[in-house]
Tab-separated table of C-alpha atoms in Angstrom:
chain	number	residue	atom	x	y	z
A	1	UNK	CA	0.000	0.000	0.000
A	2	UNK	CA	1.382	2.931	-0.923
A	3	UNK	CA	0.470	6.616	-0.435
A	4	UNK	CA	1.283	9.573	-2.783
A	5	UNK	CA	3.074	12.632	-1.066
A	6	UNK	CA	2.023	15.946	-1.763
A	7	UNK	CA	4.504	18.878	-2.062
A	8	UNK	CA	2.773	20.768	0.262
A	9	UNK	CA	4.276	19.519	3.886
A	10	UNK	CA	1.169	20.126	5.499
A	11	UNK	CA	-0.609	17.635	3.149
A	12	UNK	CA	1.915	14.861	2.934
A	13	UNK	CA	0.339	11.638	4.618
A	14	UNK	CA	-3.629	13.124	4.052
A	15	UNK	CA	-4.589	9.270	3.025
A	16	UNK	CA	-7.946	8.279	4.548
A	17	UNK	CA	-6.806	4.456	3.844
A	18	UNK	CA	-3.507	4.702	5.777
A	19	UNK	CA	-6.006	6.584	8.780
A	20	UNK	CA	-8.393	3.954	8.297
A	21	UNK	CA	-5.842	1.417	9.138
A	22	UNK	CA	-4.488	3.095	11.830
A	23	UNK	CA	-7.454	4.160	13.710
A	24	UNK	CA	-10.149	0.665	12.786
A	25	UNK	CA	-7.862	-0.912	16.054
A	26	UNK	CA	-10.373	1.743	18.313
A	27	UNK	CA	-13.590	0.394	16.722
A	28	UNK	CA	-12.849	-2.809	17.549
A	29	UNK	CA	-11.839	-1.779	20.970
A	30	UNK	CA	-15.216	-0.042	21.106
A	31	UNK	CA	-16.957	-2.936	20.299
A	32	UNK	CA	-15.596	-5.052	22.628
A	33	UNK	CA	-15.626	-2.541	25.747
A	34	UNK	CA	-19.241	-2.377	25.399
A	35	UNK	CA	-19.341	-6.820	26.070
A	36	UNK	CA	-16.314	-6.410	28.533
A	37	UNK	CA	-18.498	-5.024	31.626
A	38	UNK	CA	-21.127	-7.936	31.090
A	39	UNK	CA	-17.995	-10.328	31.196
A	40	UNK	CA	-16.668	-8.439	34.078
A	41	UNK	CA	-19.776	-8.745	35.980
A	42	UNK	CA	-20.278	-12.604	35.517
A	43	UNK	CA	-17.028	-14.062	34.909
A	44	UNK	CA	-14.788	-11.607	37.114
A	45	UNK	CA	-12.277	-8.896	36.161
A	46	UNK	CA	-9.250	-11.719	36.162
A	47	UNK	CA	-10.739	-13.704	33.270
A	48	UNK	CA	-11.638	-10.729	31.334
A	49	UNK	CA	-7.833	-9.863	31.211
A	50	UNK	CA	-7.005	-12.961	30.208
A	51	UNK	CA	-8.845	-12.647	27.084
A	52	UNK	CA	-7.877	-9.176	26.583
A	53	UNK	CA	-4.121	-10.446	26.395
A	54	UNK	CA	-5.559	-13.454	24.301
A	55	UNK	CA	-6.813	-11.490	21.573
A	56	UNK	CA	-4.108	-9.068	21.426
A	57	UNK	CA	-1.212	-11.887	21.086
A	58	UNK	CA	-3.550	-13.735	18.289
A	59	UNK	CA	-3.875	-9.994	16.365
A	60	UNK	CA	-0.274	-9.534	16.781
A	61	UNK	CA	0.520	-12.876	14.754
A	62	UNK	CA	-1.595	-12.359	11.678
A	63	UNK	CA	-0.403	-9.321	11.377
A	64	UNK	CA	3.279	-10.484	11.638
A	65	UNK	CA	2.310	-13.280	8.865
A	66	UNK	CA	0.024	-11.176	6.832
A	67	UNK	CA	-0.133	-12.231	3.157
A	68	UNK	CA	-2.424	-9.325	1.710
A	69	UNK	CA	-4.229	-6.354	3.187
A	70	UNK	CA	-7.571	-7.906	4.780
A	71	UNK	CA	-5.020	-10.261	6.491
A	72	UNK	CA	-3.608	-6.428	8.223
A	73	UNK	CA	-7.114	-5.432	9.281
A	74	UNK	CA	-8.156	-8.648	10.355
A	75	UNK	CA	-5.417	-8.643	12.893
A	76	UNK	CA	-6.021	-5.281	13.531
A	77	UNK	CA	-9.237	-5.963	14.380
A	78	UNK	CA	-8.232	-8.629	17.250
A	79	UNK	CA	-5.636	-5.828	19.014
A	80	UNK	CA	-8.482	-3.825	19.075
A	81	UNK	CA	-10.114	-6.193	20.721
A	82	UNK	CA	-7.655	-7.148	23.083
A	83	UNK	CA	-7.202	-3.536	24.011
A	84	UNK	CA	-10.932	-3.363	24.756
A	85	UNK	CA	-11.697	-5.925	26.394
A	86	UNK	CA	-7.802	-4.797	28.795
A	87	UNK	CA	-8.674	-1.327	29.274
A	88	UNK	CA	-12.441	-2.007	30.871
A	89	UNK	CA	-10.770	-4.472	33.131
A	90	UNK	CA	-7.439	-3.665	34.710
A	91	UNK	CA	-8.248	-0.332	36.163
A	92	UNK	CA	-11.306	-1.763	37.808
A	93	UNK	CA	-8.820	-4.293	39.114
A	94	UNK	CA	-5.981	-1.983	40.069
A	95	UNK	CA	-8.349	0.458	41.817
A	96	UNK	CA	-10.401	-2.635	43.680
A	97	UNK	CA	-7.376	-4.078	45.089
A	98	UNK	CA	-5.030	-1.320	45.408
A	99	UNK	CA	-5.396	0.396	49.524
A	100	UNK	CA	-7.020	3.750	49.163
A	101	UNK	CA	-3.819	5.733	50.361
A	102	UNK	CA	-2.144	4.293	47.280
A	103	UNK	CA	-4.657	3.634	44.911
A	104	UNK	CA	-3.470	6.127	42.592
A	105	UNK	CA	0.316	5.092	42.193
A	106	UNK	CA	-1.057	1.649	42.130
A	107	UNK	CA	-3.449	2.423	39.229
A	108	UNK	CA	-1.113	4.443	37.409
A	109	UNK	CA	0.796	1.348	36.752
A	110	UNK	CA	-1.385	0.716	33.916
A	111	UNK	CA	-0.542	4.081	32.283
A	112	UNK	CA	3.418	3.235	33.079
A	113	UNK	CA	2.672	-0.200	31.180
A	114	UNK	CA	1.438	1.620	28.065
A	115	UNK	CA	3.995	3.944	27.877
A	116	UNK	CA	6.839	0.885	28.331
A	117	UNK	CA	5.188	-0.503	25.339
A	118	UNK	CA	5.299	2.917	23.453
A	119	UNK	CA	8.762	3.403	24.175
A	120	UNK	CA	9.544	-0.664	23.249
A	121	UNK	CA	7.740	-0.106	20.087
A	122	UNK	CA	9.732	2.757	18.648
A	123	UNK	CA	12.752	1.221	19.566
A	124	UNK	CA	11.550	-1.637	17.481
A	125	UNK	CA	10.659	0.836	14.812
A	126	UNK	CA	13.768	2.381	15.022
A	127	UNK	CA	15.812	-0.937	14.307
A	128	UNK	CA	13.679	-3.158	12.113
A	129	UNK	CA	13.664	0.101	9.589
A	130	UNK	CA	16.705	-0.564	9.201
A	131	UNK	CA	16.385	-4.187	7.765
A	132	UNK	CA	17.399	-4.910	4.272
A	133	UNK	CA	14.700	-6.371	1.987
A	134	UNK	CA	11.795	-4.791	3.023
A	135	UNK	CA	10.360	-7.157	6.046
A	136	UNK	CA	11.349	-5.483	9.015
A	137	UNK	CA	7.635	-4.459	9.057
A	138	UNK	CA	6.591	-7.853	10.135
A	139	UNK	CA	9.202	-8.313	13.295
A	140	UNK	CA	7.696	-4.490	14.090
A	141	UNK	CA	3.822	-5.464	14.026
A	142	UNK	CA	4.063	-9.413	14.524
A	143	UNK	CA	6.381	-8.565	18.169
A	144	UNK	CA	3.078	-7.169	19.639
A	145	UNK	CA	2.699	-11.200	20.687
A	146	UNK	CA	5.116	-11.204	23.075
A	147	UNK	CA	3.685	-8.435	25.456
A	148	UNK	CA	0.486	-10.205	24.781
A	149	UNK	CA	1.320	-13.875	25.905
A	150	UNK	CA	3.063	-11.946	28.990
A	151	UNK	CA	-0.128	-10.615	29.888
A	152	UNK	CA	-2.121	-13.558	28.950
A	153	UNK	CA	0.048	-15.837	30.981
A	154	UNK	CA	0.615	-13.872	33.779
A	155	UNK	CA	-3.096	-13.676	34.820
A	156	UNK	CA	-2.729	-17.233	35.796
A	157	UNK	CA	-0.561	-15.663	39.255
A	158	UNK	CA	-3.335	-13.179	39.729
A	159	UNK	CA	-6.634	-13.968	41.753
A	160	UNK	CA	-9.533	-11.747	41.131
A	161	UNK	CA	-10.406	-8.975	43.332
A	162	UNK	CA	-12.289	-9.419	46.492
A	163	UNK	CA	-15.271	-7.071	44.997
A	164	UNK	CA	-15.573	-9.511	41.793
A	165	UNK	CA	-15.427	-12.499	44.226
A	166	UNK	CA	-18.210	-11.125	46.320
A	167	UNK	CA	-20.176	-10.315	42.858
A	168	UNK	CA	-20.292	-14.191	42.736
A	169	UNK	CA	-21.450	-15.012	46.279
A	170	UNK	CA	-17.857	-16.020	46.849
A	171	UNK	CA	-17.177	-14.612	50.214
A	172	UNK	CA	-14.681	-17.135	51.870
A	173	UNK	CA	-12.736	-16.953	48.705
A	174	UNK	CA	-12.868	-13.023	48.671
A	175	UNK	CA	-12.333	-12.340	52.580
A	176	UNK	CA	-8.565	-14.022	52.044
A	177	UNK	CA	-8.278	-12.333	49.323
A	178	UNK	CA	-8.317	-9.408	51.456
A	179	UNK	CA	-6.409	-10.952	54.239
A	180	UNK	CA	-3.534	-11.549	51.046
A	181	UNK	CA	-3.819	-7.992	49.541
A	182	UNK	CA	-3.631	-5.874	52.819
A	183	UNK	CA	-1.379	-8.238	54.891
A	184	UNK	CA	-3.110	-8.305	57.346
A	185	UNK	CA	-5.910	-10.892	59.482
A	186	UNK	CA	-8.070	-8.403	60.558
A	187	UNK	CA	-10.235	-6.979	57.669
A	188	UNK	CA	-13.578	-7.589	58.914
A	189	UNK	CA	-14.621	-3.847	58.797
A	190	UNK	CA	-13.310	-3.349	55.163
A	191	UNK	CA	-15.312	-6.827	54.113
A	192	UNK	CA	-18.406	-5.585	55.570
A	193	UNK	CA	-18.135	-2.481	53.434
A	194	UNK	CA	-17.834	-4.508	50.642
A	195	UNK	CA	-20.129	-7.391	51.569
A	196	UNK	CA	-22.780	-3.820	51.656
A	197	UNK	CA	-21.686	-2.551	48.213
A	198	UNK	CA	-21.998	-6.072	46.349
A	199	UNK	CA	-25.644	-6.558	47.633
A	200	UNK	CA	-26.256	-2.944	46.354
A	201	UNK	CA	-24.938	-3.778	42.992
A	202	UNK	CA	-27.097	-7.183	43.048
A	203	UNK	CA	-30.255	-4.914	43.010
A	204	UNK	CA	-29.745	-3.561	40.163
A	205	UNK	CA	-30.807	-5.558	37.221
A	206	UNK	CA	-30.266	-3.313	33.958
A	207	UNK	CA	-26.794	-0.786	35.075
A	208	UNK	CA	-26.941	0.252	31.272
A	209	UNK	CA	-30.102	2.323	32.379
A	210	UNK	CA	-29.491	3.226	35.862
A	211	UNK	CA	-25.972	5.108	35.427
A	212	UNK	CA	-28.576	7.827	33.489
A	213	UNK	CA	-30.505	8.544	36.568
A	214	UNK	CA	-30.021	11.220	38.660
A	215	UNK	CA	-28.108	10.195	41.076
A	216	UNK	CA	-25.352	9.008	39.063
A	217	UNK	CA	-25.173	11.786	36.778
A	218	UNK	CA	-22.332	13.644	38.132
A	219	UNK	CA	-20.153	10.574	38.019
A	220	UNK	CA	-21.598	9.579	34.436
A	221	UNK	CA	-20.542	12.931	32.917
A	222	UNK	CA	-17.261	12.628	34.207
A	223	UNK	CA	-17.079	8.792	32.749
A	224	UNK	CA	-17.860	10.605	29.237
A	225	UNK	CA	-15.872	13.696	29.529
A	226	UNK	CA	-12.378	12.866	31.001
A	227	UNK	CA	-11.787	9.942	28.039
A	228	UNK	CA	-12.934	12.550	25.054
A	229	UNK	CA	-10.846	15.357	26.742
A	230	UNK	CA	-7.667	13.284	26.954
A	231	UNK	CA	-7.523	12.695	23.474
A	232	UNK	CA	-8.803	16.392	22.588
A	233	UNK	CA	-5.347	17.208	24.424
A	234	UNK	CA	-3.702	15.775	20.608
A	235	UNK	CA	-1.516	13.758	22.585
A	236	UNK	CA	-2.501	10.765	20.748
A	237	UNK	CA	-1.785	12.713	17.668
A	238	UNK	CA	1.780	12.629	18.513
A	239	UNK	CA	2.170	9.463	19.830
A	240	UNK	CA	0.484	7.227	17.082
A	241	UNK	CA	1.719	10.176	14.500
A	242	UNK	CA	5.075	11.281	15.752
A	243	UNK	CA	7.203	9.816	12.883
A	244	UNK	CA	5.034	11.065	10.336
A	245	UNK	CA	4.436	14.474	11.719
A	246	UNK	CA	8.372	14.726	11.987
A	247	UNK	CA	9.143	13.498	8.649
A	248	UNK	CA	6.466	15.922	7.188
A	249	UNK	CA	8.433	18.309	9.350
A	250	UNK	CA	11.562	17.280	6.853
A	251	UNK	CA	13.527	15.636	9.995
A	252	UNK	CA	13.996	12.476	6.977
A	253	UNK	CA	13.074	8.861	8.132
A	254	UNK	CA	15.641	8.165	10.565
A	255	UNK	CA	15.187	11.776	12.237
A	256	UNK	CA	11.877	11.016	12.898
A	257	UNK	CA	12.041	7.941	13.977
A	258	UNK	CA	14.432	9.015	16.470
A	259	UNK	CA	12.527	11.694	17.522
A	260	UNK	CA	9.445	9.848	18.016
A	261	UNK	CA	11.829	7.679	20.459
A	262	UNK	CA	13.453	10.541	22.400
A	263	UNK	CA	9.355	11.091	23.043
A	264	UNK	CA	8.655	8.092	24.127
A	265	UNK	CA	11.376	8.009	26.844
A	266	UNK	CA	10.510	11.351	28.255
A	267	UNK	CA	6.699	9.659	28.206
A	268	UNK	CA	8.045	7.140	30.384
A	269	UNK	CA	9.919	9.100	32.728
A	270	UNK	CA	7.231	11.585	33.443
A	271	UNK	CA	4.413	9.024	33.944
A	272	UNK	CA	6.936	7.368	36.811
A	273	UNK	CA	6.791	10.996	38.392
A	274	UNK	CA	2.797	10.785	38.059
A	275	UNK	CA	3.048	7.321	39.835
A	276	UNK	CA	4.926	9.586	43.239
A	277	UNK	CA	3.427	12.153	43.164
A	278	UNK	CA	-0.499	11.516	42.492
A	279	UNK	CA	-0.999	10.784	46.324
A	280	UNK	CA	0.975	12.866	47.750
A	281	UNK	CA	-0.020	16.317	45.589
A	282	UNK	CA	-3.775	14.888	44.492
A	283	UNK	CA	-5.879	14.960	41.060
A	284	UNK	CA	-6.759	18.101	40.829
A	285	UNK	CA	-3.415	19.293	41.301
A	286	UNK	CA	-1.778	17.475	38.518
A	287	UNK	CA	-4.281	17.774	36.400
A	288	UNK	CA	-4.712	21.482	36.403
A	289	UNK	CA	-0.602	22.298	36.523
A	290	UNK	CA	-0.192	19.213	33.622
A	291	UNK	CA	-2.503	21.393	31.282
A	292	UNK	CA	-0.780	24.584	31.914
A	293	UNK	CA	1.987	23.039	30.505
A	294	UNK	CA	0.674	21.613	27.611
A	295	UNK	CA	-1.109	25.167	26.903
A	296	UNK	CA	2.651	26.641	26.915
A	297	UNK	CA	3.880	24.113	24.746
A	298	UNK	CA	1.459	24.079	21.915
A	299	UNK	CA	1.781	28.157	21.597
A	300	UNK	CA	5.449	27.249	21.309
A	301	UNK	CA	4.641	24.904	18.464
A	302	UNK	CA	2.214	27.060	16.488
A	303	UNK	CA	4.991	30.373	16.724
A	304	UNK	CA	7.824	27.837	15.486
A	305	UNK	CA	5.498	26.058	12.871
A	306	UNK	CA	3.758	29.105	11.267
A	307	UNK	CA	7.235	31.131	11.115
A	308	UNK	CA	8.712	28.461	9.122
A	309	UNK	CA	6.127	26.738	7.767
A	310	UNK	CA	3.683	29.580	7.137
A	311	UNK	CA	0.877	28.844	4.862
A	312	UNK	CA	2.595	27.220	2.139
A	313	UNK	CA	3.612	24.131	3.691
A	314	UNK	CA	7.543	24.427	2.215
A	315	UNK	CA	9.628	25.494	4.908
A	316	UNK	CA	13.056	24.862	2.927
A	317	UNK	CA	15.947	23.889	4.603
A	318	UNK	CA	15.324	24.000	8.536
A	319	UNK	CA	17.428	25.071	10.547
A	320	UNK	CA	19.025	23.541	13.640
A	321	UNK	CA	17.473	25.261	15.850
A	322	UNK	CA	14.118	25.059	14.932
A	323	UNK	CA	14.391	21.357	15.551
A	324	UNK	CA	15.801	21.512	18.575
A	325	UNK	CA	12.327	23.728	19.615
A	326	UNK	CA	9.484	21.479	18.148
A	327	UNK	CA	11.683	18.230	19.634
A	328	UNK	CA	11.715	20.570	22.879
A	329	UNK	CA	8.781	22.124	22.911
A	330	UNK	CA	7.253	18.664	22.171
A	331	UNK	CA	9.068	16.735	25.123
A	332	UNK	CA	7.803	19.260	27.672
A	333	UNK	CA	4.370	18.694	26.023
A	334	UNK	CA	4.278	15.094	26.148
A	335	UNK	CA	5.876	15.183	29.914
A	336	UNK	CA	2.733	17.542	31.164
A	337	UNK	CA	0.207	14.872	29.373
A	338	UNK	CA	2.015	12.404	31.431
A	339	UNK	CA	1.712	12.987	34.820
A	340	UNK	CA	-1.444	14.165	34.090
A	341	UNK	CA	-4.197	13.396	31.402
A	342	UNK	CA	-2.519	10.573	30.515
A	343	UNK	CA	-2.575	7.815	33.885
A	344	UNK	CA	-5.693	10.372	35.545
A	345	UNK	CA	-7.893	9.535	32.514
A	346	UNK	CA	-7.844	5.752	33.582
A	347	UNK	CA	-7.341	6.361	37.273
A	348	UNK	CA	-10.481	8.789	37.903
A	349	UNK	CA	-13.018	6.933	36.012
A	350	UNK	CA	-11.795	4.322	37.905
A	351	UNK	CA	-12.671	5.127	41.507
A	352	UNK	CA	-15.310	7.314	41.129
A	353	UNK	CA	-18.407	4.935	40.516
A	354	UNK	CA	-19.824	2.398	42.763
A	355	UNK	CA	-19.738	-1.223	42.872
A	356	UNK	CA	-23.034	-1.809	41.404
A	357	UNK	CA	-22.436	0.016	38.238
A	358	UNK	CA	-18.578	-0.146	37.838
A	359	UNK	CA	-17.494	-2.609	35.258
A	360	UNK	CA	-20.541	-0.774	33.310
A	361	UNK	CA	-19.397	2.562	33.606
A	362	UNK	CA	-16.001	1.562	32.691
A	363	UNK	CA	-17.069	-0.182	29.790
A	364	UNK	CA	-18.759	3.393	28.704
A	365	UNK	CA	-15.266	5.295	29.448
A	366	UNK	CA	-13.406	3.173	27.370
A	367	UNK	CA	-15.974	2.807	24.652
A	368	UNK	CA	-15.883	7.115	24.456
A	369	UNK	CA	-11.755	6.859	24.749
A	370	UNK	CA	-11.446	4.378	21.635
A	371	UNK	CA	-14.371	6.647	19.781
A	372	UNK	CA	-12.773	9.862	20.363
A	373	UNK	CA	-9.489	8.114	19.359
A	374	UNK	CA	-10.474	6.751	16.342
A	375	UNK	CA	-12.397	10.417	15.445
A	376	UNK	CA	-9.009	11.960	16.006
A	377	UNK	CA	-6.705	9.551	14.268
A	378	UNK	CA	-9.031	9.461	11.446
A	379	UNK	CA	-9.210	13.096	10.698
A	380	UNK	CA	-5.884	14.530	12.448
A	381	UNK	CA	-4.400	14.343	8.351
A	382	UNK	CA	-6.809	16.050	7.207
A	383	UNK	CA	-7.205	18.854	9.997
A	384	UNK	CA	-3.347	19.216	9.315
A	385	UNK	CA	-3.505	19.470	5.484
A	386	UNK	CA	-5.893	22.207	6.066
A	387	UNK	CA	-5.648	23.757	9.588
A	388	UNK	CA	-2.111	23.936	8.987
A	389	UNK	CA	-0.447	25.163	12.213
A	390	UNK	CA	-3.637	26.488	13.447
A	391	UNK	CA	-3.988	22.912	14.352
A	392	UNK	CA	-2.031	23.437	17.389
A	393	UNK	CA	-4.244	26.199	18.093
A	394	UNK	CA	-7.156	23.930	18.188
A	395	UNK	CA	-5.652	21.592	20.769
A	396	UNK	CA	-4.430	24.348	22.825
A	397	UNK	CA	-8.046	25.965	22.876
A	398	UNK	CA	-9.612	22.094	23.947
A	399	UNK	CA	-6.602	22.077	26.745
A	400	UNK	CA	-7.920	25.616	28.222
A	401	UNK	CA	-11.602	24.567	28.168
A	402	UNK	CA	-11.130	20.986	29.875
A	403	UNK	CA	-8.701	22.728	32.389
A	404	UNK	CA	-11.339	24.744	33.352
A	405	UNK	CA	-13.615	21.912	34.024
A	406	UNK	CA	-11.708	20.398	36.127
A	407	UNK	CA	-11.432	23.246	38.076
A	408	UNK	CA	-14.703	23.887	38.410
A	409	UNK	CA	-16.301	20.853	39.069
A	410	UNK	CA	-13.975	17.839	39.730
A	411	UNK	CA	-13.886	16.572	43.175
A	412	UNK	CA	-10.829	15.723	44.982
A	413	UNK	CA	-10.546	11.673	45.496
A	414	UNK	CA	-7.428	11.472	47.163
A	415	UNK	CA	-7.126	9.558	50.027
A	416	UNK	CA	-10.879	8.382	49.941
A	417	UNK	CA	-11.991	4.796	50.384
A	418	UNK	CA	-13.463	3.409	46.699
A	419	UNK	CA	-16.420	2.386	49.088
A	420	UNK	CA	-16.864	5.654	50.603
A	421	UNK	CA	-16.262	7.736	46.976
A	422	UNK	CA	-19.830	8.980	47.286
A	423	UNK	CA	-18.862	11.598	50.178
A	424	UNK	CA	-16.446	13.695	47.753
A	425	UNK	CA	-19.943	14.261	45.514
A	426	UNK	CA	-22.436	14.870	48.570
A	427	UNK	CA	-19.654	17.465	50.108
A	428	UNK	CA	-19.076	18.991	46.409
A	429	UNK	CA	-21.241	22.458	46.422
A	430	UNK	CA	-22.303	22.104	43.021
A	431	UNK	CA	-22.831	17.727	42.626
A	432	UNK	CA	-24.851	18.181	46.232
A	433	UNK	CA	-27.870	18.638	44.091
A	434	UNK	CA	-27.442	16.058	42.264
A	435	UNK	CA	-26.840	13.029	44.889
A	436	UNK	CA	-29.160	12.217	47.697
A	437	UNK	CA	-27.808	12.655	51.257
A	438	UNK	CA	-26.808	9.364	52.850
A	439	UNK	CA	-26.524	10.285	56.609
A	440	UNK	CA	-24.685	6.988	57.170
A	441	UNK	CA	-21.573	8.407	55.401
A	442	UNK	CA	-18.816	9.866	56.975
A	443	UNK	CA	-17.274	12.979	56.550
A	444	UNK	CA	-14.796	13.897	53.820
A	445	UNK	CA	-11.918	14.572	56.741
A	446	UNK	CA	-13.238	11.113	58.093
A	447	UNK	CA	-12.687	8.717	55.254
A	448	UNK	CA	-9.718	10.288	55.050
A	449	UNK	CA	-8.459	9.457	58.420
A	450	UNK	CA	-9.432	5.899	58.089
């Protein structure tokens, strides 16, 4: 498959069929994520994984052995869902067995995965470009096996969450559980907290139509929002695009490729940060300073871009220290994203919900994160070809409005008991309305002492 590149630099890689291919992995991830909380519910968040990782490693070898082009989207197809089917149920999991004061280093984890397998990817880019003959292409898509049999076989050490068990009527099974995962004999009080929660969620026999009632609805617009603004940050963009943007950029193939790899390193290293510091400094905190950041950076970009790029799209020869600004300006970007929208978009959706709608609500956050992602990868060419640098403007105007948000109306979770997440929306002066008053809670300051 080959695409025709147009003179203007702008316009290079605007190919809906090289999008397409790209971006059909997030259908298929929607389509799955939608089944995943059903699976979740009845077979428990450990067997869900399992076929998450199952799918992926089986994608990963057609695609490796791929003869012709339906072969490619076929495989495709079964990453997407893999990734599905993983992202609706290892936050669940991470949150449900993580201890409150640590939940969100814990669930960050996931985020740190993803960006070890960005940063292993490019590297693999890097070298199997390199490859005379023309096949490095395979080692570089068919490798995706190996992180997926890793997964796939290393749910077989893992039991399932003590919340799952109890979804089952497995009590016994789910009270050592706890014993295992807090180290300690004592966790009567924590059980019965659970034991309440899981006969709450057994009342409810359709969750698909009561996360839209009323009492729900602060946590279900957060559920929707938080996935569509982390990918209306362009991050993804970057990521998935990185080589391509660079070598429309005129960096040449190798240039790009590196870049894309310096990226993925600083990716890594700032999502470890997010991991110590998310407990310590809170939510809010990093995800109000992380878009600041990104606001700076993408004003950087569209000055650089438009004064050598202009309108035109044929910059000439760049110099040196223009790349050294988008590589830098992009760096400090992609290190805000980070420790911030990237591991809080997972982590928050996480813990906010209740048992009895969880795995459901994930299902929906996931399902509007592939969407969105797929809506962006599929037109982020042609926004480019014709937004030109202004598209930086566009993402900078979407970080401004969804930092606001947060400011406005997200609740801080730290420190908070998953069981007890319902105070932070009772003691919010705006969600108040919104949820009923349950006497029986304690106190923000309470939980918090627990």
């Amino acid at each position: 498959m080959s695409v025709q590149p147009s003179d203007d630099q702008y316009c290079k890689f605007d190919s809906q069929i090289l999008t397409l291919f790209t971006s059909s992995l997030y259908l298929a991830a929607l389509v799955s994520s939608m089944t995943a909380s059903w699976i979740t519910r009845v077979f428990g968040r450990k067997k869900t994984m399992m076929l998450g990782g199952l799918l992926f490693a089986v994608g990963a070898i057609f695609n490796g052995f791929a003869m012709n082009l339906p072969m490619l989207i076929v495989g495709r197809l079964l990453l997407g869902f893999g990734i599905g089917f993983a992202n609706q149920s290892v936050p669940i999991y991470l949150s449900e067995i993580a201890p409150f004061k640590y939940r969100g280093g814990l669930n960050i984890m996931f985020q740190l995965s993803i960006t070890i397998g960005i940063l292993v990817a490019n590297l693999l880019n890097y070298f199997t470009a390199k490859i005379q003959g023309g096949w490095g292409w395979r080692i570089s898509l068919g490798g995706a096996v190996v992180p997926g049999l890793i997964f796939f076989f290393g749910c077989f050490f893992l039991s399932d969450s003590p919340n799952s068990l109890l979804e089952r009527n497995k009590i016994e099974e789910a009270k050592d559980e706890l014993r295992k995962i807090r180290g300690i004999e004592n966790v009567d009080q924590e059980l019965r907290d659970l034991v309440k929660a899981s006969e709450a969620a057994k009342l409810v026999q359709n969750p698909w139509r009561d996360i839209r009632s009323r009492k729900y609805r602060p946590q279900l617009i957060f559920a929707v929002l938080i996935p569509m603004f982390q990918q209306l940050t362009g991050m993804n963009v970057f990521v998935f695009y990185a080589p391509v943007l660079f070598k429309s950029m005129g960096f040449g193939n190798n240039a790009s490729l590196m870049s894309a790899l310096i990226t993925s390193i600083v990716n890594l290293v700032a999502t470890i940060i997010s991991m110590a510091a998310v407990d310590k400094y809170g939510r809010r905190t990093l995800f109000l300073y992380g878009g600041l950041q990104m606001f700076i950076c993408q004003l950087v970009m569209t000055v650089s871009i438009a004064s050598k790029f202009g309108t035109s799209g044929n910059p000439g020869q760049l110099p040196l220290w223009f790349s050294l600004t988008v590589v830098g300006a992009m760096c400090v970007y992609i290190a805000g994203f980070a420790y911030s929208w990237g591991p809080l978009g997972w982590l928050v959706p996480s813990e906010i919900f209740p048992l009895e709608i969880r795995p459901t609500a994930q299902s929906l956050t996931v399902a509007v994160n592939m969407i969105s992602t797929f809506a962006i990868a599929q037109v982020f060419t042609v926004m480019l070809c014709h937004m030109k640098f202004g598209l930086f403007i566009f993402f900078a105007c979407c970080v401004v409005g969804m930092s606001f948000f947060i400011y406005k109306f997200l609740p801080e979770t730290k420190g908070v008991p998953i069981e007890d997440m319902a105070i932070v929306w009772r003691d919010h002066p705006f969600w108040t309305n919104y949820v009923a008053v349950d006497k029986a809670l304690p106190s923000l300051e309470m939980a918090e002492k627990v």
